[in-house]
Amino acid sequence: MTPHATSAPQDASAGLAKYIDHTLLKPEASEADILRLCKEAAEHHFKSVCVNPVWVRTANRALLGTGVLTCAVVGFPLGAHNTDVKVFEARGATMDGADEVDMVINIAAARALDKDSLVNDISAVAEVVHGEESILKVIIETSLLSDAEKVLACQAAVEAGADFVKTSTGFNGGGATAADVALMRQTVGPDIGVKASGGVRTREKALEMIDAGATRIGTSSGIAIVTGGAGTDSY
């Protein structure tokens, strides 16, 4: 297990910035928007910036020397891609400099309780991502799953070698809840990271997620979270 998936610091409030994947996934985001995102992440010492694959190289270059990681999404936001497409996308992202990859599962397979399909999909991406010494987070899209399906998806992610499980894309309704984070933590155990994303816009909400077991927070409201300001609805 890599250091990125370790448990949260004891003083969650003081170290809050290091939980945050500063995120901009809107399709209309421009290069100027991405460069601003990277500058904000460096200024506030966030853990990573999370961007669409087309911006990975730009973000990676902007973040050189800052200590902030570059994260790319794969199979986003629906997860309804063939596995070989996800693998190709993940390989391209890591070659462009992604330290972390957040992939969306085959949600239909989870709803069908088809664990084998989930494991095969995730493990193929994990092989590519880990081959480049990068981290794999697996988005299970909690708002579309029953509790039993969430548990199955998390079990499949662990079996397939994921480093994290993640609640949501932020694009398919719903978002992170403390109950879902707690269920995911209970399912994956202490050694796999849990990322809460979708609707986490305030310091209080972020701390609630951490208390429930989250070790990473995906949000476009990172500055508001660390300064106590008001977040935004965008992702």
Coordinates of N, CA and C in Angstrom, one line a residue:
M1 N 0.8 -1.2 0.0 CA 0.0 0.0 0.0 C 0.9 1.2 0.0
T2 N 0.5 2.2 -0.8 CA 1.3 3.4 -0.9 C 1.0 4.4 0.2
P3 N 1.8 5.4 0.5 CA 1.6 6.4 1.5 C 0.3 7.2 1.3
H4 N -0.2 7.3 0.0 CA -1.3 8.1 -0.3 C -2.6 7.6 0.3
A5 N -2.7 6.3 0.6 CA -3.9 5.7 1.1 C -3.9 5.5 2.6
T6 N -3.0 6.1 3.3 CA -2.9 5.9 4.7 C -4.0 6.7 5.4
S7 N -4.1 6.4 6.7 CA -5.2 7.0 7.5 C -5.0 8.5 7.7
A8 N -6.1 9.2 8.2 CA -6.1 10.6 8.3 C -5.2 11.1 9.5
P9 N -4.6 12.2 9.4 CA -3.9 12.8 10.5 C -4.8 13.0 11.7
Q10 N -4.3 12.9 12.9 CA -5.1 13.0 14.1 C -5.8 14.4 14.2
D11 N -5.1 15.4 13.9 CA -5.7 16.8 13.9 C -6.3 17.1 12.5
A12 N -7.5 16.6 12.3 CA -8.1 16.7 11.0 C -8.3 18.2 10.5
S13 N -8.6 19.0 11.5 CA -8.9 20.4 11.1 C -7.6 21.1 10.7
A14 N -6.5 20.9 11.4 CA -5.2 21.6 11.1 C -4.7 21.2 9.8
G15 N -4.8 19.9 9.4 CA -4.2 19.4 8.2 C -5.2 19.2 7.1
L16 N -6.3 20.0 7.1 CA -7.4 19.7 6.2 C -7.0 19.9 4.7
A17 N -6.1 20.8 4.4 CA -5.7 21.0 3.0 C -5.2 19.8 2.4
K18 N -4.5 18.9 3.1 CA -3.8 17.7 2.6 C -4.8 16.6 2.3
Y19 N -6.1 16.8 2.6 CA -7.1 15.9 2.2 C -7.7 16.2 0.8
I20 N -7.5 17.4 0.4 CA -8.3 17.9 -0.7 C -7.7 17.7 -2.1
D21 N -8.5 17.1 -3.0 CA -8.2 17.0 -4.4 C -9.0 18.2 -5.0
H22 N -8.3 19.2 -5.4 CA -8.9 20.5 -5.9 C -9.3 20.2 -7.3
T23 N -10.6 20.3 -7.6 CA -11.2 19.7 -8.7 C -11.9 20.7 -9.7
L24 N -11.6 20.5 -11.0 CA -12.3 21.2 -12.0 C -12.5 20.3 -13.2
L25 N -13.8 19.8 -13.3 CA -14.1 18.8 -14.4 C -15.2 19.3 -15.3
K26 N -15.5 20.5 -15.3 CA -16.5 21.1 -16.2 C -16.0 21.0 -17.6
P27 N -16.8 20.6 -18.6 CA -16.4 20.4 -19.9 C -15.9 21.7 -20.6
E28 N -16.4 22.8 -20.1 CA -16.0 24.1 -20.7 C -14.8 24.7 -20.1
A29 N -14.2 24.1 -19.1 CA -13.0 24.6 -18.5 C -11.9 24.9 -19.5
S30 N -11.3 26.1 -19.4 CA -10.2 26.6 -20.3 C -8.9 26.3 -19.7
E31 N -7.8 26.6 -20.5 CA -6.5 26.5 -20.0 C -6.2 27.5 -18.9
A32 N -6.8 28.7 -19.0 CA -6.6 29.7 -18.0 C -7.3 29.2 -16.7
D33 N -8.4 28.5 -16.8 CA -9.1 28.0 -15.6 C -8.2 26.9 -14.9
I34 N -7.6 26.0 -15.7 CA -6.8 25.0 -15.2 C -5.5 25.5 -14.5
L35 N -4.9 26.5 -15.1 CA -3.7 27.2 -14.5 C -4.1 27.9 -13.2
R36 N -5.2 28.5 -13.2 CA -5.7 29.1 -11.9 C -5.9 28.0 -10.8
L37 N -6.5 26.9 -11.2 CA -6.7 25.8 -10.3 C -5.4 25.3 -9.7
C38 N -4.4 25.2 -10.6 CA -3.1 24.7 -10.1 C -2.4 25.7 -9.2
K39 N -2.6 27.0 -9.5 CA -2.0 28.1 -8.7 C -2.7 28.1 -7.3
E40 N -4.0 27.9 -7.2 CA -4.7 27.8 -6.0 C -4.3 26.6 -5.2
A41 N -4.1 25.5 -5.8 CA -3.7 24.3 -5.1 C -2.3 24.4 -4.5
A42 N -1.4 25.0 -5.3 CA -0.1 25.3 -4.7 C -0.1 26.2 -3.6
E43 N -0.9 27.3 -3.7 CA -0.9 28.3 -2.6 C -1.5 27.7 -1.3
H44 N -2.5 26.8 -1.4 CA -3.1 26.3 -0.3 C -2.6 24.9 0.1
H45 N -1.6 24.4 -0.6 CA -1.0 23.1 -0.3 C -2.0 21.9 -0.3
F46 N -2.8 21.9 -1.3 CA -3.7 20.8 -1.4 C -3.0 19.6 -1.9
K47 N -3.7 18.4 -1.7 CA -3.1 17.1 -2.0 C -2.9 17.0 -3.5
S48 N -3.9 17.3 -4.3 CA -3.8 17.2 -5.8 C -4.7 18.2 -6.5
V49 N -4.6 18.3 -7.8 CA -5.6 18.8 -8.6 C -6.2 17.7 -9.4
C50 N -7.5 17.7 -9.7 CA -8.2 16.6 -10.4 C -8.8 17.2 -11.6
V51 N -8.4 16.8 -12.8 CA -8.8 17.4 -14.1 C -9.2 16.3 -15.1
N52 N -9.8 16.7 -16.2 CA -10.1 15.8 -17.3 C -8.8 15.5 -18.0
P53 N -8.7 14.3 -18.7 CA -7.4 13.9 -19.3 C -6.8 14.9 -20.2
V54 N -7.6 15.7 -20.9 CA -7.0 16.7 -21.9 C -6.1 17.7 -21.2
W55 N -6.3 17.9 -19.9 CA -5.6 18.9 -19.1 C -4.5 18.3 -18.3
V56 N -4.2 17.1 -18.3 CA -3.2 16.5 -17.4 C -1.8 17.0 -17.7
R57 N -1.4 17.1 -18.9 CA -0.1 17.6 -19.2 C 0.1 19.0 -18.8
T58 N -0.9 19.8 -19.0 CA -0.9 21.3 -18.6 C -0.8 21.4 -17.1
A59 N -1.6 20.6 -16.4 CA -1.6 20.6 -14.9 C -0.2 20.1 -14.3
N60 N 0.2 19.0 -14.9 CA 1.5 18.5 -14.4 C 2.6 19.5 -14.6
R61 N 2.7 20.2 -15.7 CA 3.8 21.1 -15.9 C 3.6 22.3 -14.9
A62 N 2.4 22.7 -14.7 CA 2.1 23.9 -13.8 C 2.4 23.6 -12.4
L63 N 2.4 22.3 -12.0 CA 2.5 21.9 -10.6 C 4.0 21.4 -10.3
L64 N 4.8 21.4 -11.3 CA 6.2 20.9 -11.0 C 6.8 21.7 -9.9
G65 N 7.4 21.0 -8.9 CA 8.1 21.6 -7.8 C 7.2 22.1 -6.7
T66 N 5.9 21.9 -6.8 CA 4.9 22.4 -5.8 C 4.6 21.4 -4.7
G67 N 4.8 20.1 -5.0 CA 4.4 19.1 -4.1 C 3.0 18.6 -4.2
V68 N 2.2 19.3 -5.2 CA 0.8 19.0 -5.4 C 0.8 17.9 -6.5
L69 N 0.0 16.9 -6.3 CA -0.1 15.8 -7.3 C -1.1 16.2 -8.4
T70 N -0.9 15.5 -9.5 CA -1.9 15.6 -10.7 C -2.7 14.4 -10.7
C71 N -4.0 14.6 -10.8 CA -5.0 13.5 -10.8 C -5.9 13.6 -12.1
A72 N -6.1 12.5 -12.7 CA -7.0 12.5 -13.9 C -8.2 11.6 -13.7
V73 N -9.3 11.9 -14.3 CA -10.4 11.0 -14.3 C -10.4 10.1 -15.6
V74 N -11.0 8.9 -15.5 CA -11.0 8.0 -16.6 C -12.4 7.3 -16.6
G75 N -12.9 7.1 -17.8 CA -14.2 6.5 -17.9 C -15.3 7.4 -17.3
F76 N -15.0 8.7 -17.4 CA -15.8 9.7 -16.7 C -16.8 10.4 -17.7
P77 N -18.0 10.7 -17.2 CA -18.5 10.5 -15.8 C -19.5 9.3 -15.7
L78 N -19.7 8.5 -16.8 CA -20.7 7.5 -16.8 C -20.1 6.1 -16.5
G79 N -18.9 5.8 -16.7 CA -18.3 4.5 -16.5 C -18.7 3.5 -17.6
A80 N -19.5 3.9 -18.5 CA -20.1 3.0 -19.5 C -19.2 2.9 -20.8
H81 N -17.9 2.7 -20.5 CA -16.9 2.5 -21.6 C -16.4 1.0 -21.5
N82 N -16.0 0.5 -22.7 CA -15.4 -0.8 -22.7 C -14.1 -0.7 -21.9
T83 N -13.7 -1.8 -21.3 CA -12.5 -1.8 -20.5 C -11.3 -1.4 -21.2
D84 N -11.1 -1.8 -22.5 CA -9.9 -1.4 -23.2 C -9.9 0.1 -23.5
V85 N -11.0 0.7 -23.5 CA -11.0 2.2 -23.7 C -10.5 2.8 -22.4
K86 N -11.0 2.3 -21.2 CA -10.5 2.8 -19.9 C -9.0 2.6 -19.8
V87 N -8.5 1.5 -20.2 CA -7.1 1.2 -20.1 C -6.3 2.1 -21.0
F88 N -6.8 2.4 -22.2 CA -6.1 3.3 -23.1 C -6.1 4.7 -22.5
E89 N -7.2 5.1 -21.9 CA -7.3 6.4 -21.3 C -6.4 6.6 -20.1
A90 N -6.3 5.5 -19.3 CA -5.5 5.5 -18.1 C -4.0 5.6 -18.5
R91 N -3.7 4.8 -19.5 CA -2.3 4.8 -20.0 C -1.9 6.2 -20.5
G92 N -2.7 6.8 -21.2 CA -2.4 8.1 -21.7 C -2.3 9.1 -20.6
A93 N -3.2 9.1 -19.6 CA -3.1 10.0 -18.5 C -1.8 9.9 -17.7
T94 N -1.4 8.6 -17.4 CA -0.2 8.4 -16.7 C 1.0 8.8 -17.5
M95 N 1.0 8.6 -18.8 CA 2.1 9.0 -19.6 C 2.2 10.5 -19.7
D96 N 1.1 11.2 -19.5 CA 1.1 12.7 -19.5 C 1.4 13.3 -18.2
G97 N 1.6 12.4 -17.2 CA 2.0 12.9 -15.9 C 1.1 12.7 -14.7
A98 N 0.0 12.0 -14.9 CA -1.0 11.8 -13.8 C -0.4 10.9 -12.7
D99 N -0.3 11.4 -11.5 CA 0.1 10.7 -10.3 C -1.0 9.8 -9.8
E100 N -2.2 10.2 -10.1 CA -3.4 9.5 -9.6 C -4.4 9.4 -10.7
V101 N -5.2 8.3 -10.8 CA -6.3 8.1 -11.7 C -7.5 7.8 -11.0
D102 N -8.6 8.5 -11.2 CA -9.9 8.2 -10.7 C -10.8 7.6 -11.8
M103 N -11.1 6.3 -11.7 CA -11.9 5.7 -12.7 C -13.3 5.4 -12.3
V104 N -14.2 5.5 -13.2 CA -15.6 5.2 -12.9 C -15.9 3.7 -13.2
I105 N -16.5 3.0 -12.3 CA -16.8 1.6 -12.6 C -17.9 1.4 -13.6
N106 N -18.1 0.2 -14.0 CA -19.3 -0.2 -14.8 C -20.5 -0.3 -13.9
I107 N -21.2 0.8 -13.8 CA -22.3 0.9 -12.8 C -23.4 -0.2 -13.1
A108 N -23.7 -0.5 -14.3 CA -24.6 -1.5 -14.6 C -24.2 -2.8 -14.1
A109 N -22.9 -3.1 -14.1 CA -22.4 -4.4 -13.5 C -22.6 -4.4 -12.0
A110 N -22.4 -3.3 -11.4 CA -22.6 -3.3 -9.9 C -24.1 -3.5 -9.6
R111 N -25.0 -2.9 -10.4 CA -26.4 -3.1 -10.1 C -26.9 -4.5 -10.4
A112 N -26.2 -5.1 -11.3 CA -26.5 -6.5 -11.6 C -25.8 -7.5 -10.7
L113 N -25.1 -7.0 -9.7 CA -24.3 -7.8 -8.7 C -23.3 -8.7 -9.5
D114 N -22.8 -8.2 -10.6 CA -21.8 -8.9 -11.4 C -20.4 -8.6 -10.9
K115 N -19.9 -9.2 -9.9 CA -18.7 -8.9 -9.3 C -17.5 -9.2 -10.2
D116 N -17.6 -10.3 -10.9 CA -16.5 -10.7 -11.8 C -16.2 -9.6 -12.9
S117 N -17.3 -9.1 -13.5 CA -17.1 -8.0 -14.5 C -16.5 -6.8 -13.8
L118 N -16.9 -6.4 -12.6 CA -16.3 -5.3 -11.9 C -14.8 -5.5 -11.7
V119 N -14.4 -6.7 -11.2 CA -13.0 -7.0 -10.9 C -12.2 -6.9 -12.2
N120 N -12.7 -7.5 -13.2 CA -12.0 -7.5 -14.5 C -11.7 -6.1 -15.0
D121 N -12.8 -5.3 -15.0 CA -12.7 -3.9 -15.4 C -11.7 -3.1 -14.6
I122 N -11.8 -3.2 -13.3 CA -10.9 -2.4 -12.4 C -9.5 -2.9 -12.5
S123 N -9.3 -4.2 -12.5 CA -7.9 -4.8 -12.4 C -7.1 -4.5 -13.7
A124 N -7.8 -4.4 -14.8 CA -7.1 -4.0 -16.1 C -6.6 -2.6 -16.0
V125 N -7.4 -1.7 -15.4 CA -6.9 -0.3 -15.3 C -5.8 -0.3 -14.2
A126 N -6.0 -1.0 -13.1 CA -5.0 -1.0 -12.0 C -3.7 -1.4 -12.5
E127 N -3.6 -2.4 -13.4 CA -2.4 -2.9 -13.9 C -1.6 -1.8 -14.6
V128 N -2.3 -1.1 -15.5 CA -1.7 0.0 -16.2 C -1.2 1.1 -15.2
V129 N -2.1 1.5 -14.4 CA -1.9 2.7 -13.4 C -0.7 2.3 -12.5
H130 N -0.7 1.1 -11.9 CA 0.4 0.7 -11.0 C 1.7 0.5 -11.7
G131 N 1.6 0.1 -13.0 CA 2.8 0.0 -13.8 C 3.6 1.2 -14.0
E132 N 2.9 2.4 -13.9 CA 3.5 3.7 -13.9 C 3.7 4.3 -12.5
E133 N 3.5 3.4 -11.5 CA 3.7 3.8 -10.1 C 2.8 4.9 -9.7
S134 N 1.6 4.9 -10.3 CA 0.5 5.9 -9.9 C -0.5 5.2 -9.1
I135 N -1.5 6.0 -8.6 CA -2.5 5.6 -7.6 C -3.8 5.4 -8.3
L136 N -4.6 4.4 -8.0 CA -5.9 4.2 -8.6 C -7.0 4.4 -7.6
K137 N -7.9 5.3 -7.9 CA -9.1 5.5 -7.1 C -10.3 5.0 -7.9
V138 N -11.2 4.3 -7.3 CA -12.4 3.7 -8.0 C -13.7 4.4 -7.6
I139 N -14.3 5.0 -8.5 CA -15.6 5.7 -8.3 C -16.7 4.8 -8.4
I140 N -17.5 4.6 -7.4 CA -18.6 3.6 -7.4 C -19.9 4.2 -7.7
E141 N -20.0 5.5 -7.6 CA -21.3 6.3 -7.9 C -22.4 5.9 -6.9
T142 N -22.2 6.2 -5.6 CA -23.1 5.7 -4.6 C -24.6 6.1 -4.8
S143 N -24.8 7.2 -5.4 CA -26.2 7.7 -5.5 C -27.0 6.7 -6.4
L144 N -26.4 5.9 -7.2 CA -27.1 5.0 -8.1 C -27.1 3.6 -7.6
L145 N -26.6 3.3 -6.5 CA -26.5 2.0 -6.0 C -27.2 1.8 -4.6
S146 N -27.7 0.6 -4.4 CA -28.2 0.2 -3.1 C -27.0 -0.1 -2.2
D147 N -27.3 -0.2 -0.9 CA -26.2 -0.5 0.0 C -25.5 -1.8 -0.3
A148 N -26.2 -2.9 -0.7 CA -25.6 -4.1 -1.1 C -24.8 -4.0 -2.3
E149 N -25.2 -3.2 -3.2 CA -24.4 -2.9 -4.5 C -23.1 -2.1 -4.2
K150 N -23.3 -1.2 -3.2 CA -22.1 -0.4 -2.8 C -21.0 -1.3 -2.2
V151 N -21.5 -2.2 -1.3 CA -20.6 -3.2 -0.7 C -19.9 -4.0 -1.7
L152 N -20.7 -4.5 -2.7 CA -20.1 -5.4 -3.7 C -19.1 -4.6 -4.6
A153 N -19.4 -3.4 -4.9 CA -18.5 -2.6 -5.7 C -17.2 -2.3 -4.9
C154 N -17.3 -2.0 -3.7 CA -16.1 -1.8 -2.9 C -15.3 -3.1 -2.7
Q155 N -15.9 -4.2 -2.5 CA -15.2 -5.5 -2.4 C -14.5 -5.8 -3.7
A156 N -15.1 -5.5 -4.9 CA -14.5 -5.7 -6.2 C -13.3 -4.9 -6.3
A157 N -13.4 -3.6 -5.9 CA -12.3 -2.7 -6.0 C -11.1 -3.2 -5.2
V158 N -11.3 -3.6 -4.0 CA -10.2 -4.2 -3.2 C -9.6 -5.4 -3.8
E159 N -10.5 -6.3 -4.3 CA -10.0 -7.5 -4.9 C -9.1 -7.2 -6.2
A160 N -9.5 -6.1 -6.9 CA -8.8 -5.8 -8.1 C -7.6 -5.0 -7.9
G161 N -7.3 -4.6 -6.6 CA -6.0 -3.9 -6.3 C -6.1 -2.4 -6.3
A162 N -7.3 -1.8 -6.1 CA -7.5 -0.4 -6.1 C -6.8 0.2 -4.8
D163 N -6.4 1.4 -4.9 CA -5.8 2.1 -3.7 C -6.8 2.8 -2.9
F164 N -7.9 3.3 -3.6 CA -9.0 4.0 -3.0 C -10.3 3.6 -3.5
V165 N -11.3 3.8 -2.8 CA -12.7 3.8 -3.3 C -13.2 5.2 -3.1
K166 N -14.1 5.6 -4.1 CA -14.6 7.0 -4.1 C -16.1 7.0 -4.3
T167 N -16.7 8.0 -3.6 CA -18.2 7.9 -3.6 C -18.8 8.3 -4.9
S168 N -18.4 9.4 -5.6 CA -19.2 10.0 -6.6 C -18.4 10.7 -7.7
T169 N -19.0 10.8 -8.9 CA -18.5 11.7 -9.9 C -18.9 13.2 -9.7
G170 N -20.0 13.4 -9.0 CA -20.6 14.7 -8.9 C -21.4 15.1 -10.1
F171 N -21.6 14.2 -11.1 CA -22.3 14.5 -12.3 C -23.6 13.7 -12.5
N172 N -23.8 12.7 -11.6 CA -25.0 11.8 -11.8 C -26.0 11.9 -10.6
G173 N -26.1 13.0 -10.0 CA -27.1 13.2 -8.9 C -26.5 12.7 -7.6
G174 N -27.0 13.3 -6.5 CA -26.5 12.9 -5.2 C -25.1 13.3 -5.0
G175 N -24.4 12.7 -4.0 CA -23.1 13.0 -3.7 C -22.7 12.3 -2.4
A176 N -21.6 12.7 -1.8 CA -21.1 12.0 -0.6 C -22.0 12.2 0.6
T177 N -22.2 11.1 1.3 CA -22.9 11.2 2.6 C -22.0 10.5 3.6
A178 N -22.2 10.9 4.9 CA -21.4 10.3 5.9 C -21.7 8.8 6.0
A179 N -23.0 8.5 5.8 CA -23.4 7.1 5.9 C -22.7 6.2 4.8
D180 N -22.6 6.7 3.6 CA -22.0 6.0 2.6 C -20.5 5.9 2.8
V181 N -19.8 6.9 3.3 CA -18.4 6.9 3.6 C -18.1 5.9 4.7
A182 N -19.0 5.8 5.7 CA -18.8 4.9 6.8 C -19.0 3.5 6.3
L183 N -20.0 3.2 5.4 CA -20.2 1.9 4.9 C -19.0 1.5 4.0
M184 N -18.5 2.4 3.2 CA -17.3 2.1 2.4 C -16.1 1.8 3.3
R185 N -15.9 2.6 4.3 CA -14.8 2.3 5.2 C -14.9 1.0 5.9
Q186 N -16.1 0.7 6.3 CA -16.3 -0.6 7.0 C -16.0 -1.8 6.0
T187 N -16.4 -1.6 4.8 CA -16.2 -2.6 3.8 C -14.7 -2.8 3.4
V188 N -14.0 -1.8 3.1 CA -12.6 -1.9 2.6 C -11.6 -2.1 3.7
G189 N -12.0 -1.8 5.0 CA -11.0 -1.9 6.1 C -10.1 -0.7 6.2
P190 N -9.1 -0.8 7.0 CA -8.3 0.4 7.3 C -7.2 0.8 6.3
D191 N -6.8 -0.1 5.4 CA -5.7 0.1 4.6 C -5.9 0.6 3.2
I192 N -7.2 0.8 2.8 CA -7.6 1.3 1.5 C -8.1 2.7 1.8
G193 N -7.8 3.7 0.9 CA -8.3 5.0 1.0 C -9.7 5.1 0.7
V194 N -10.4 6.1 1.3 CA -11.8 6.4 0.9 C -11.9 7.9 0.6
K195 N -12.4 8.1 -0.6 CA -12.5 9.5 -1.1 C -14.0 9.9 -1.1
A196 N -14.3 11.0 -0.4 CA -15.7 11.6 -0.4 C -15.7 12.7 -1.4
S197 N -16.6 12.6 -2.4 CA -16.7 13.6 -3.4 C -18.2 13.8 -3.8
G198 N -18.5 15.0 -4.3 CA -19.8 15.4 -4.6 C -20.6 16.0 -3.5
G199 N -20.7 17.3 -3.6 CA -21.5 18.1 -2.6 C -20.8 18.4 -1.3
V200 N -19.5 18.2 -1.3 CA -18.7 18.6 -0.1 C -18.2 20.0 -0.3
R201 N -18.9 21.0 0.3 CA -18.6 22.4 -0.1 C -18.2 23.3 1.2
T202 N -18.3 22.7 2.4 CA -18.0 23.5 3.6 C -17.0 22.7 4.4
R203 N -16.4 23.5 5.3 CA -15.5 22.9 6.3 C -16.2 21.9 7.1
E204 N -17.4 22.2 7.6 CA -18.1 21.3 8.4 C -18.4 20.0 7.7
K205 N -18.8 20.1 6.5 CA -19.1 18.9 5.7 C -17.9 18.0 5.5
A206 N -16.8 18.7 5.2 CA -15.5 18.0 5.0 C -15.1 17.2 6.3
L207 N -15.2 17.9 7.4 CA -14.9 17.2 8.7 C -15.8 16.1 9.0
E208 N -17.1 16.2 8.6 CA -18.0 15.1 8.8 C -17.6 13.9 8.0
M209 N -17.2 14.1 6.8 CA -16.7 13.0 5.9 C -15.5 12.4 6.5
I210 N -14.5 13.2 7.0 CA -13.3 12.6 7.6 C -13.7 11.8 8.9
D211 N -14.6 12.3 9.7 CA -15.0 11.6 10.9 C -15.6 10.3 10.5
A212 N -16.3 10.2 9.4 CA -16.9 9.0 8.9 C -15.9 8.0 8.3
G213 N -14.7 8.4 8.0 CA -13.7 7.5 7.5 C -13.0 7.9 6.2
A214 N -13.3 9.1 5.7 CA -12.7 9.6 4.5 C -11.2 10.0 4.7
T215 N -10.4 9.6 3.7 CA -9.0 10.0 3.8 C -8.6 11.0 2.7
R216 N -9.6 11.3 1.8 CA -9.5 12.3 0.8 C -10.8 12.9 0.5
I217 N -10.8 14.2 0.1 CA -12.0 14.9 -0.2 C -11.9 15.5 -1.6
G218 N -12.8 15.1 -2.5 CA -12.8 15.7 -3.9 C -13.8 16.8 -3.9
T219 N -13.3 18.0 -4.3 CA -14.2 19.2 -4.2 C -13.7 20.3 -5.1
S220 N -14.6 21.1 -5.6 CA -14.2 22.4 -6.2 C -14.3 23.6 -5.2
S221 N -14.6 23.2 -4.0 CA -14.7 24.3 -2.9 C -13.6 24.2 -1.9
G222 N -12.4 23.7 -2.4 CA -11.3 23.5 -1.4 C -10.9 24.8 -0.7
I223 N -10.9 25.9 -1.4 CA -10.5 27.2 -0.7 C -11.5 27.5 0.4
A224 N -12.8 27.4 0.1 CA -13.8 27.7 1.1 C -13.7 26.7 2.3
I225 N -13.3 25.5 2.0 CA -13.2 24.5 3.1 C -12.1 24.9 4.0
V226 N -11.0 25.3 3.5 CA -9.8 25.6 4.4 C -9.9 26.9 5.0
T227 N -10.7 27.9 4.4 CA -10.8 29.2 4.9 C -12.0 29.5 5.7
G228 N -13.0 28.5 5.6 CA -14.3 28.7 6.3 C -15.2 29.6 5.5
G229 N -15.0 29.8 4.2 CA -15.9 30.6 3.4 C -17.0 29.8 2.8
A230 N -17.7 30.4 1.8 CA -18.9 29.7 1.2 C -18.4 29.0 -0.1
G231 N -18.8 27.7 -0.3 CA -18.5 26.9 -1.4 C -19.4 27.2 -2.6
T232 N -19.1 26.5 -3.7 CA -19.9 26.7 -5.0 C -20.5 25.4 -5.3
D233 N -21.5 25.5 -6.2 CA -22.2 24.3 -6.7 C -21.5 23.6 -7.8
S234 N -20.5 24.2 -8.4 CA -19.8 23.6 -9.6 C -18.9 22.5 -9.2
Y235 N -18.5 21.7 -10.2 CA -17.6 20.6 -9.9 C -16.6 20.4 -11.1

